[in-house]
Amino acid sequence: MCQLSEVFVMAEPRCSKRILVTGGSGLVGKAIEKLVTEGGAGRSDEAWIFLSSKDGDLTDAGQTKALFEMHKPTHIIHLAAMVGGLFRNIKYNLDFWRNNVHINDNILHTAYEFGVQKVVSCLSTCIFPDKTTYPIDETMIHNGPPHNSNFGYSYAKRMIDVQNRAYFAQYGCRFTAAIPTNVFGPHDNFNIEDGHVLPGLIHKAYLAKKNGTPLTVWGTGKPRRQFIYSLDLARLFLWVLREYDEVEPIILSVGEEDEVSIREAAESVVGAMNFTGELHFDATKSDGQFKKTASNAKLKNYLPDFQFTPFPQAVKDTCDWFCSNYDSARK
Ligand code: NAP
Ligand code: GFB
């Protein structure tokens, strides 16, 4: 495996695969990088390039093309996106739509123009219809409007699935997509206003502990979520890149039985952070989608023996990482 610099890359003769990871500096990208650099998951015929927005703004077609000319990717894990939790989505649905539609169209069309052999893009279990039967599965993406809190992000993500099918139908391109559930782990966005629930609660618990104040959980605590640890998701992304051959997307999630309430998630954070203060619930804040219970039956059919990190352990590891990296963490 050739680990190459993030910006300047020189093809090494034995590296027949040049894997470009867009969004490589984010939560999921950093987990994949850890796996292929320190985790021994890289292969001798693979060169990995991890990009951030500093390498180029992917909403810009010219900057996107320049990155492809520089790196000449054969494969792409496409993670780059405008991303955020419930409250950021509620505030910026138009920006989530425009930024992500531009990024996705630039990546997919440039990948087609450069003859990229395979692209694995990223949807989310929060883009499925809000009014639906459960558990949700991969066939249900377009069966109705998404939850109103994040319609901009959801419709932009759904267009990736439409584009993947269109590039296959018209040009035979092998473009597919993974559909992760809520992800958490080291290198997450711990910003309390814009981030997701677990990093938000971890950051709030850190401050509540430091200042001797209560920890406030937003909403009622009743909504339910399935959480996947970023390092588990990274292992699954490597499998999708190397082994999964469908254009149809695949849900990457823990099982329905691992779904927890926001209250239970908060209690996990309290335990992992050794927070002994009061836990408050601010029901004036939105609960967002009550639940989006997804089936991982398709994944388990392919990988019946895949083991997820137990949720309490993953929360503890994330809390420890945040406390050890507080100064440099995104917050
Ligand atoms: P993240 O931590 O916010 O990282 C986003 C990445 O995209 C960063 O590397 C960022 O670069 C890059 N990026 C954003 N705008 C860009 C632009 N205009 N040009 C180039 N790069 C840009 O996100 P994440 O949580 O890792 O999410 C990765 C993927 O998983 C996304 O497609 C997201 O929709 C999907 N997903 C996430 C979750 C979740 O719970 N986190 C759940 C389901 C699906 P900078 O670092 O330079 O800003
Ligand atoms: O992760 P989150 O922000 O997004 O979770 P979603 C929101 C849920 O957690 C709501 C509660 O029920 C909130 O009331 N919550 C409690 C908190 N305390 C907090 C807190 O401190 N911060 C946050 N953020 N929530 C997102 C979608 O939905 O899922 C995105 O909007 C994205 O598009 C993401 O796909 C994966 O899970 O509700």
PDB file of N, CA and C in Angstrom, residues 70-103:
ATOM      1  N   MET A  70      -4.688  16.161 -11.486  1.00  0.00           N
ATOM      2  CA  MET A  70      -3.520  15.980 -10.612  1.00  0.00           C
ATOM      3  C   MET A  70      -3.410  14.534 -10.126  1.00  0.00           C
ATOM      4  N   HIS A  71      -4.547  13.965  -9.709  1.00  0.00           N
ATOM      5  CA  HIS A  71      -4.498  12.673  -9.014  1.00  0.00           C
ATOM      6  C   HIS A  71      -4.835  11.478  -9.880  1.00  0.00           C
ATOM      7  N   LYS A  72      -5.513  11.725 -11.026  1.00  0.00           N
ATOM      8  CA  LYS A  72      -5.855  10.633 -11.945  1.00  0.00           C
ATOM      9  C   LYS A  72      -6.410   9.404 -11.212  1.00  0.00           C
ATOM     10  N   PRO A  73      -7.508   9.605 -10.471  1.00  0.00           N
ATOM     11  CA  PRO A  73      -8.044   8.492  -9.667  1.00  0.00           C
ATOM     12  C   PRO A  73      -8.603   7.368 -10.545  1.00  0.00           C
ATOM     13  N   THR A  74      -8.463   6.139 -10.060  1.00  0.00           N
ATOM     14  CA  THR A  74      -9.129   4.986 -10.700  1.00  0.00           C
ATOM     15  C   THR A  74     -10.392   4.624  -9.922  1.00  0.00           C
ATOM     16  N   HIS A  75     -10.401   4.992  -8.621  1.00  0.00           N
ATOM     17  CA  HIS A  75     -11.546   4.702  -7.756  1.00  0.00           C
ATOM     18  C   HIS A  75     -11.796   5.926  -6.861  1.00  0.00           C
ATOM     19  N   ILE A  76     -13.022   6.117  -6.448  1.00  0.00           N
ATOM     20  CA  ILE A  76     -13.353   7.249  -5.582  1.00  0.00           C
ATOM     21  C   ILE A  76     -14.290   6.811  -4.466  1.00  0.00           C
ATOM     22  N   ILE A  77     -13.951   7.185  -3.245  1.00  0.00           N
ATOM     23  CA  ILE A  77     -14.927   7.148  -2.143  1.00  0.00           C
ATOM     24  C   ILE A  77     -15.339   8.597  -1.943  1.00  0.00           C
ATOM     25  N   HIS A  78     -16.575   8.897  -2.289  1.00  0.00           N
ATOM     26  CA  HIS A  78     -17.029  10.294  -2.332  1.00  0.00           C
ATOM     27  C   HIS A  78     -17.792  10.643  -1.055  1.00  0.00           C
ATOM     28  N   LEU A  79     -17.111  11.306  -0.125  1.00  0.00           N
ATOM     29  CA  LEU A  79     -17.698  11.669   1.169  1.00  0.00           C
ATOM     30  C   LEU A  79     -17.988  13.167   1.268  1.00  0.00           C
ATOM     31  N   ALA A  80     -17.288  13.977   0.464  1.00  0.00           N
ATOM     32  CA  ALA A  80     -17.385  15.439   0.619  1.00  0.00           C
ATOM     33  C   ALA A  80     -18.831  15.904   0.508  1.00  0.00           C
ATOM     34  N   ALA A  81     -19.222  16.749   1.454  1.00  0.00           N
ATOM     35  CA  ALA A  81     -20.602  17.259   1.468  1.00  0.00           C
ATOM     36  C   ALA A  81     -20.700  18.380   2.485  1.00  0.00           C
ATOM     37  N   MET A  82     -21.732  19.194   2.339  1.00  0.00           N
ATOM     38  CA  MET A  82     -22.152  20.068   3.434  1.00  0.00           C
ATOM     39  C   MET A  82     -22.941  19.183   4.384  1.00  0.00           C
ATOM     40  N   VAL A  83     -22.491  19.041   5.616  1.00  0.00           N
ATOM     41  CA  VAL A  83     -23.041  18.073   6.575  1.00  0.00           C
ATOM     42  C   VAL A  83     -23.403  18.806   7.868  1.00  0.00           C
ATOM     43  N   GLY A  84     -24.427  18.329   8.547  1.00  0.00           N
ATOM     44  CA  GLY A  84     -24.749  18.928   9.843  1.00  0.00           C
ATOM     45  C   GLY A  84     -25.850  18.173  10.544  1.00  0.00           C
ATOM     46  N   GLY A  85     -26.066  18.538  11.796  1.00  0.00           N
ATOM     47  CA  GLY A  85     -27.120  17.926  12.582  1.00  0.00           C
ATOM     48  C   GLY A  85     -28.466  18.562  12.268  1.00  0.00           C
ATOM     49  N   LEU A  86     -29.446  18.166  13.060  1.00  0.00           N
ATOM     50  CA  LEU A  86     -30.822  18.617  12.864  1.00  0.00           C
ATOM     51  C   LEU A  86     -30.923  20.136  12.804  1.00  0.00           C
ATOM     52  N   PHE A  87     -30.288  20.824  13.748  1.00  0.00           N
ATOM     53  CA  PHE A  87     -30.499  22.264  13.877  1.00  0.00           C
ATOM     54  C   PHE A  87     -29.823  23.057  12.776  1.00  0.00           C
ATOM     55  N   ARG A  88     -28.679  22.557  12.256  1.00  0.00           N
ATOM     56  CA  ARG A  88     -28.054  23.238  11.110  1.00  0.00           C
ATOM     57  C   ARG A  88     -28.900  23.033   9.861  1.00  0.00           C
ATOM     58  N   ASN A  89     -29.448  21.806   9.728  1.00  0.00           N
ATOM     59  CA  ASN A  89     -30.302  21.538   8.559  1.00  0.00           C
ATOM     60  C   ASN A  89     -31.538  22.422   8.563  1.00  0.00           C
ATOM     61  N   ILE A  90     -32.174  22.566   9.704  1.00  0.00           N
ATOM     62  CA  ILE A  90     -33.393  23.388   9.782  1.00  0.00           C
ATOM     63  C   ILE A  90     -33.111  24.813   9.300  1.00  0.00           C
ATOM     64  N   LYS A  91     -31.904  25.301   9.607  1.00  0.00           N
ATOM     65  CA  LYS A  91     -31.572  26.701   9.291  1.00  0.00           C
ATOM     66  C   LYS A  91     -31.174  26.914   7.840  1.00  0.00           C
ATOM     67  N   TYR A  92     -30.579  25.874   7.194  1.00  0.00           N
ATOM     68  CA  TYR A  92     -29.940  26.125   5.894  1.00  0.00           C
ATOM     69  C   TYR A  92     -30.337  25.121   4.817  1.00  0.00           C
ATOM     70  N   ASN A  93     -31.647  24.818   4.701  1.00  0.00           N
ATOM     71  CA  ASN A  93     -32.039  23.800   3.717  1.00  0.00           C
ATOM     72  C   ASN A  93     -31.615  24.164   2.297  1.00  0.00           C
ATOM     73  N   LEU A  94     -31.671  25.449   1.923  1.00  0.00           N
ATOM     74  CA  LEU A  94     -31.287  25.816   0.548  1.00  0.00           C
ATOM     75  C   LEU A  94     -29.792  25.570   0.331  1.00  0.00           C
ATOM     76  N   ASP A  95     -28.968  25.971   1.291  1.00  0.00           N
ATOM     77  CA  ASP A  95     -27.519  25.769   1.144  1.00  0.00           C
ATOM     78  C   ASP A  95     -27.171  24.275   1.080  1.00  0.00           C
ATOM     79  N   PHE A  96     -27.873  23.488   1.900  1.00  0.00           N
ATOM     80  CA  PHE A  96     -27.606  22.040   1.865  1.00  0.00           C
ATOM     81  C   PHE A  96     -27.939  21.480   0.476  1.00  0.00           C
ATOM     82  N   TRP A  97     -29.063  21.976  -0.105  1.00  0.00           N
ATOM     83  CA  TRP A  97     -29.434  21.512  -1.448  1.00  0.00           C
ATOM     84  C   TRP A  97     -28.379  21.949  -2.463  1.00  0.00           C
ATOM     85  N   ARG A  98     -28.086  23.260  -2.549  1.00  0.00           N
ATOM     86  CA  ARG A  98     -27.240  23.776  -3.631  1.00  0.00           C
ATOM     87  C   ARG A  98     -25.810  23.253  -3.530  1.00  0.00           C
ATOM     88  N   ASN A  99     -25.218  23.357  -2.347  1.00  0.00           N
ATOM     89  CA  ASN A  99     -23.817  22.929  -2.201  1.00  0.00           C
ATOM     90  C   ASN A  99     -23.669  21.447  -2.549  1.00  0.00           C
ATOM     91  N   ASN A 100     -24.582  20.640  -2.043  1.00  0.00           N
ATOM     92  CA  ASN A 100     -24.417  19.198  -2.265  1.00  0.00           C
ATOM     93  C   ASN A 100     -24.753  18.771  -3.685  1.00  0.00           C
ATOM     94  N   VAL A 101     -25.724  19.421  -4.322  1.00  0.00           N
ATOM     95  CA  VAL A 101     -26.022  19.097  -5.719  1.00  0.00           C
ATOM     96  C   VAL A 101     -24.822  19.449  -6.601  1.00  0.00           C
ATOM     97  N   HIS A 102     -24.191  20.595  -6.340  1.00  0.00           N
ATOM     98  CA  HIS A 102     -23.020  20.988  -7.153  1.00  0.00           C
ATOM     99  C   HIS A 102     -21.854  20.034  -6.921  1.00  0.00           C
ATOM    100  N   ILE A 103     -21.572  19.735  -5.651  1.00  0.00           N
ATOM    101  CA  ILE A 103     -20.460  18.819  -5.346  1.00  0.00           C
ATOM    102  C   ILE A 103     -20.696  17.469  -6.026  1.00  0.00           C
TER     103      ILE A 103
END
